Amino acid sequence: MMNALPAQIVPIAVALAGMFAIGMFLVNAVLAAYNITGTIEGPHDPKFKRFPRAVVASAVASAICGIVAIMIVAV
Amino acid sequence: MSAIGAKPAAGAAVDTTAMVVGIIILLLVIGATYYLFGSGLAFMALIGIIIGGVLIGFGVHFVPVGGGSAAMGQKPVLPQVWLCSRLVQVLPVSLEGPGLLKWEWLSQP
């Protein structure tokens, strides 16, 4: 992007990938918890029935984070 | 405060309007990526990120083995909870790490 050598970019790129991975894990876990309004409190919790909402919410949040990450790298 | 006896005040399993809006946003983002970058490595990376994110969201809360559901169902013994939470933290990051790291190679000329 700024005409730097690949050897200079690689450590920055690795650190950036690690930060994105941890951030997206946090977003997906917290968003799913908000979507089923609470955390699962044991194997017999009725909140298990809300998994379609959580799946769609996680997909949308991951897609938006993903397109931000791709545009940072490739533009 | 247990959820077993509580009423589901937040709604049913499927909120149709919200899910349709969410799916439309998802298709818009995928279409924008396809339009901007073509069907190459960038598009495959986005599909990988979406699948990884869905697996994270599903695995943290709905897997009754090593995730939050198992940890909350145990008696509060500190090492067990710590170990379960560590496993849950490590597994999704290891799934997503290679997907994002592979994408960094595209930034090189």
mmCIF file of C-alpha atoms in Angstrom:
data_model
loop_
_atom_site.group_PDB
_atom_site.id
_atom_site.type_symbol
_atom_site.label_atom_id
_atom_site.label_comp_id
_atom_site.label_asym_id
_atom_site.label_seq_id
_atom_site.Cartn_x
_atom_site.Cartn_y
_atom_site.Cartn_z
ATOM 1 C CA MET A 1 0.000 0.000 0.000
ATOM 2 C CA MET A 2 2.812 2.415 0.795
ATOM 3 C CA ASN A 3 5.518 0.766 -1.360
ATOM 4 C CA ALA A 4 7.135 -1.062 1.547
ATOM 5 C CA LEU A 5 9.114 -4.257 1.324
ATOM 6 C CA PRO A 6 7.217 -7.522 1.954
ATOM 7 C CA ALA A 7 9.673 -8.424 4.689
ATOM 8 C CA GLN A 8 8.678 -5.263 6.528
ATOM 9 C CA ILE A 9 4.978 -5.876 6.159
ATOM 10 C CA VAL A 10 4.889 -9.511 7.342
ATOM 11 C CA PRO A 11 5.235 -8.908 11.109
ATOM 12 C CA ILE A 12 2.663 -6.129 10.988
ATOM 13 C CA ALA A 13 0.343 -8.339 8.966
ATOM 14 C CA VAL A 14 0.682 -11.230 11.398
ATOM 15 C CA ALA A 15 -0.050 -8.968 14.372
ATOM 16 C CA LEU A 16 -3.046 -7.485 12.561
ATOM 17 C CA ALA A 17 -4.412 -10.930 11.757
ATOM 18 C CA GLY A 18 -4.113 -11.948 15.400
ATOM 19 C CA MET A 19 -5.905 -8.822 16.582
ATOM 20 C CA PHE A 20 -8.712 -9.333 14.074
ATOM 21 C CA ALA A 21 -9.147 -12.957 15.102
ATOM 22 C CA ILE A 22 -9.441 -12.176 18.803
ATOM 23 C CA GLY A 23 -11.752 -9.226 18.149
ATOM 24 C CA MET A 24 -14.068 -11.255 15.954
ATOM 25 C CA PHE A 25 -14.213 -14.030 18.536
ATOM 26 C CA LEU A 26 -15.325 -11.514 21.164
ATOM 27 C CA VAL A 27 -17.923 -9.956 18.854
ATOM 28 C CA ASN A 28 -19.431 -13.325 17.941
ATOM 29 C CA ALA A 29 -19.570 -14.637 21.486
ATOM 30 C CA VAL A 30 -21.085 -11.483 22.980
ATOM 31 C CA LEU A 31 -23.535 -10.995 20.120
ATOM 32 C CA ALA A 32 -24.857 -14.530 20.421
ATOM 33 C CA ALA A 33 -25.263 -14.011 24.172
ATOM 34 C CA TYR A 34 -27.258 -10.828 23.649
ATOM 35 C CA ASN A 35 -29.355 -12.467 20.957
ATOM 36 C CA ILE A 36 -30.522 -15.338 23.127
ATOM 37 C CA THR A 37 -30.857 -12.833 25.989
ATOM 38 C CA GLY A 38 -28.530 -14.453 28.449
ATOM 39 C CA THR A 39 -26.146 -17.362 28.607
ATOM 40 C CA ILE A 40 -27.003 -21.007 28.727
ATOM 41 C CA GLU A 41 -27.502 -22.141 32.293
ATOM 42 C CA GLY A 42 -27.116 -25.864 31.925
ATOM 43 C CA PRO A 43 -28.020 -28.603 29.478
ATOM 44 C CA HIS A 44 -31.764 -28.274 30.019
ATOM 45 C CA ASP A 45 -32.164 -24.576 29.318
ATOM 46 C CA PRO A 46 -35.078 -23.549 27.067
ATOM 47 C CA LYS A 47 -32.823 -20.910 25.458
ATOM 48 C CA PHE A 48 -31.474 -23.642 23.163
ATOM 49 C CA LYS A 49 -34.526 -23.091 20.982
ATOM 50 C CA ARG A 50 -33.266 -19.646 19.962
ATOM 51 C CA PHE A 51 -30.331 -20.864 17.925
ATOM 52 C CA PRO A 52 -31.609 -19.681 14.480
ATOM 53 C CA ARG A 53 -31.542 -16.061 15.639
ATOM 54 C CA ALA A 54 -28.041 -16.435 17.016
ATOM 55 C CA VAL A 55 -26.756 -18.092 13.827
ATOM 56 C CA VAL A 56 -28.067 -15.329 11.570
ATOM 57 C CA ALA A 57 -26.744 -12.621 13.926
ATOM 58 C CA SER A 58 -23.294 -14.202 14.038
ATOM 59 C CA ALA A 59 -23.214 -14.498 10.254
ATOM 60 C CA VAL A 60 -24.131 -10.843 9.729
ATOM 61 C CA ALA A 61 -21.622 -9.585 12.312
ATOM 62 C CA SER A 62 -18.851 -11.778 10.876
ATOM 63 C CA ALA A 63 -19.618 -10.590 7.345
ATOM 64 C CA ILE A 64 -19.384 -6.931 8.326
ATOM 65 C CA CYS A 65 -16.159 -7.447 10.289
ATOM 66 C CA GLY A 66 -14.820 -9.511 7.399
ATOM 67 C CA ILE A 67 -15.468 -6.904 4.742
ATOM 68 C CA VAL A 68 -13.820 -4.255 6.946
ATOM 69 C CA ALA A 69 -10.776 -6.506 7.372
ATOM 70 C CA ILE A 70 -10.568 -7.262 3.645
ATOM 71 C CA MET A 71 -10.850 -3.616 2.685
ATOM 72 C CA ILE A 72 -8.105 -2.667 5.137
ATOM 73 C CA VAL A 73 -5.772 -5.186 3.540
ATOM 74 C CA ALA A 74 -6.573 -4.870 -0.127
ATOM 75 C CA VAL A 75 -7.382 -1.179 -0.622
ATOM 76 C CA MET B 1 -31.823 -15.919 38.811
ATOM 77 C CA SER B 2 -32.457 -18.933 36.659
ATOM 78 C CA ALA B 3 -33.935 -19.043 33.206
ATOM 79 C CA ILE B 4 -35.738 -22.324 33.770
ATOM 80 C CA GLY B 5 -38.752 -20.793 35.438
ATOM 81 C CA ALA B 6 -38.617 -17.450 33.626
ATOM 82 C CA LYS B 7 -40.956 -16.528 30.819
ATOM 83 C CA PRO B 8 -39.325 -16.002 27.416
ATOM 84 C CA ALA B 9 -39.800 -12.272 27.538
ATOM 85 C CA ALA B 10 -37.522 -11.587 24.598
ATOM 86 C CA GLY B 11 -39.623 -13.366 22.030
ATOM 87 C CA ALA B 12 -39.921 -16.663 20.269
ATOM 88 C CA ALA B 13 -37.287 -18.709 18.559
ATOM 89 C CA VAL B 14 -37.657 -17.058 15.178
ATOM 90 C CA ASP B 15 -38.267 -13.308 14.806
ATOM 91 C CA THR B 16 -39.176 -13.269 11.126
ATOM 92 C CA THR B 17 -38.761 -9.588 10.317
ATOM 93 C CA ALA B 18 -35.413 -9.298 12.012
ATOM 94 C CA MET B 19 -34.107 -12.472 10.403
ATOM 95 C CA VAL B 20 -35.158 -11.335 6.924
ATOM 96 C CA VAL B 21 -33.427 -7.985 7.430
ATOM 97 C CA GLY B 22 -30.335 -9.776 8.678
ATOM 98 C CA ILE B 23 -30.225 -12.124 5.703
ATOM 99 C CA ILE B 24 -30.667 -9.173 3.328
ATOM 100 C CA ILE B 25 -27.728 -7.367 4.973
ATOM 101 C CA LEU B 26 -25.651 -10.543 4.661
ATOM 102 C CA LEU B 27 -26.425 -10.865 0.949
ATOM 103 C CA LEU B 28 -25.642 -7.177 0.418
ATOM 104 C CA VAL B 29 -22.229 -7.539 2.047
ATOM 105 C CA ILE B 30 -21.408 -10.680 0.046
ATOM 106 C CA GLY B 31 -22.555 -8.971 -3.162
ATOM 107 C CA ALA B 32 -20.482 -5.871 -2.420
ATOM 108 C CA THR B 33 -17.384 -8.006 -1.884
ATOM 109 C CA TYR B 34 -18.024 -9.912 -5.110
ATOM 110 C CA TYR B 35 -18.486 -6.657 -6.991
ATOM 111 C CA LEU B 36 -15.393 -5.006 -5.553
ATOM 112 C CA PHE B 37 -12.928 -7.888 -5.602
ATOM 113 C CA GLY B 38 -14.259 -10.551 -7.978
ATOM 114 C CA SER B 39 -14.508 -14.230 -7.180
ATOM 115 C CA GLY B 40 -10.917 -14.713 -6.148
ATOM 116 C CA LEU B 41 -9.045 -15.013 -2.884
ATOM 117 C CA ALA B 42 -10.858 -12.091 -1.250
ATOM 118 C CA PHE B 43 -14.274 -13.644 -1.803
ATOM 119 C CA MET B 44 -13.129 -17.001 -0.485
ATOM 120 C CA ALA B 45 -11.643 -15.273 2.568
ATOM 121 C CA LEU B 46 -14.960 -13.561 3.312
ATOM 122 C CA ILE B 47 -16.847 -16.856 3.019
ATOM 123 C CA GLY B 48 -14.304 -18.420 5.376
ATOM 124 C CA ILE B 49 -14.693 -15.572 7.877
ATOM 125 C CA ILE B 50 -18.494 -15.898 7.826
ATOM 126 C CA ILE B 51 -18.395 -19.666 8.366
ATOM 127 C CA GLY B 52 -15.830 -19.267 11.147
ATOM 128 C CA GLY B 53 -17.941 -16.621 12.864
ATOM 129 C CA VAL B 54 -21.071 -18.759 12.746
ATOM 130 C CA LEU B 55 -19.144 -21.674 14.238
ATOM 131 C CA ILE B 56 -17.833 -19.433 17.018
ATOM 132 C CA GLY B 57 -21.291 -18.134 17.875
ATOM 133 C CA PHE B 58 -22.762 -21.612 17.833
ATOM 134 C CA GLY B 59 -19.911 -23.309 19.675
ATOM 135 C CA VAL B 60 -19.607 -20.899 22.572
ATOM 136 C CA HIS B 61 -23.237 -21.077 23.619
ATOM 137 C CA PHE B 62 -24.981 -24.115 22.205
ATOM 138 C CA VAL B 63 -22.470 -26.925 22.609
ATOM 139 C CA PRO B 64 -23.268 -28.697 25.875
ATOM 140 C CA VAL B 65 -19.762 -30.080 26.233
ATOM 141 C CA GLY B 66 -16.972 -27.553 26.636
ATOM 142 C CA GLY B 67 -18.579 -24.172 26.338
ATOM 143 C CA GLY B 68 -20.584 -21.835 28.524
ATOM 144 C CA SER B 69 -23.400 -24.326 28.896
ATOM 145 C CA ALA B 70 -21.148 -26.920 30.476
ATOM 146 C CA ALA B 71 -19.343 -24.446 32.670
ATOM 147 C CA MET B 72 -22.580 -23.062 34.084
ATOM 148 C CA GLY B 73 -23.981 -26.520 34.695
ATOM 149 C CA GLN B 74 -21.127 -27.582 36.933
ATOM 150 C CA LYS B 75 -20.588 -26.944 40.619
ATOM 151 C CA PRO B 76 -18.393 -23.871 40.911
ATOM 152 C CA VAL B 77 -14.956 -25.457 41.017
ATOM 153 C CA LEU B 78 -12.400 -22.914 39.848
ATOM 154 C CA PRO B 79 -9.933 -25.100 37.860
ATOM 155 C CA GLN B 80 -12.754 -26.726 35.860
ATOM 156 C CA VAL B 81 -14.303 -23.447 34.841
ATOM 157 C CA TRP B 82 -10.928 -22.009 33.979
ATOM 158 C CA LEU B 83 -10.005 -25.005 31.830
ATOM 159 C CA CYS B 84 -13.328 -25.023 29.986
ATOM 160 C CA SER B 85 -13.102 -21.311 29.298
ATOM 161 C CA ARG B 86 -9.523 -21.721 28.061
ATOM 162 C CA LEU B 87 -10.570 -24.462 25.644
ATOM 163 C CA VAL B 88 -13.401 -22.337 24.337
ATOM 164 C CA GLN B 89 -11.040 -19.403 23.816
ATOM 165 C CA VAL B 90 -8.339 -21.363 22.052
ATOM 166 C CA LEU B 91 -10.430 -23.388 19.633
ATOM 167 C CA PRO B 92 -12.171 -20.628 17.627
ATOM 168 C CA VAL B 93 -9.013 -18.506 17.408
ATOM 169 C CA SER B 94 -7.169 -21.480 15.982
ATOM 170 C CA LEU B 95 -9.959 -21.905 13.441
ATOM 171 C CA GLU B 96 -9.914 -18.284 12.355
ATOM 172 C CA GLY B 97 -6.185 -17.587 12.562
ATOM 173 C CA PRO B 98 -5.123 -19.487 9.441
ATOM 174 C CA GLY B 99 -7.967 -18.021 7.430
ATOM 175 C CA LEU B 100 -6.899 -14.475 8.184
ATOM 176 C CA LEU B 101 -3.167 -15.156 8.032
ATOM 177 C CA LYS B 102 -3.465 -16.666 4.576
ATOM 178 C CA TRP B 103 -5.103 -13.468 3.389
ATOM 179 C CA GLU B 104 -2.123 -11.332 4.398
ATOM 180 C CA TRP B 105 -0.099 -12.799 1.532
ATOM 181 C CA LEU B 106 -2.251 -10.887 -0.924
ATOM 182 C CA SER B 107 -0.797 -7.612 0.307
ATOM 183 C CA GLN B 108 2.592 -8.473 -1.151
ATOM 184 C CA PRO B 109 3.333 -7.433 -4.725
#
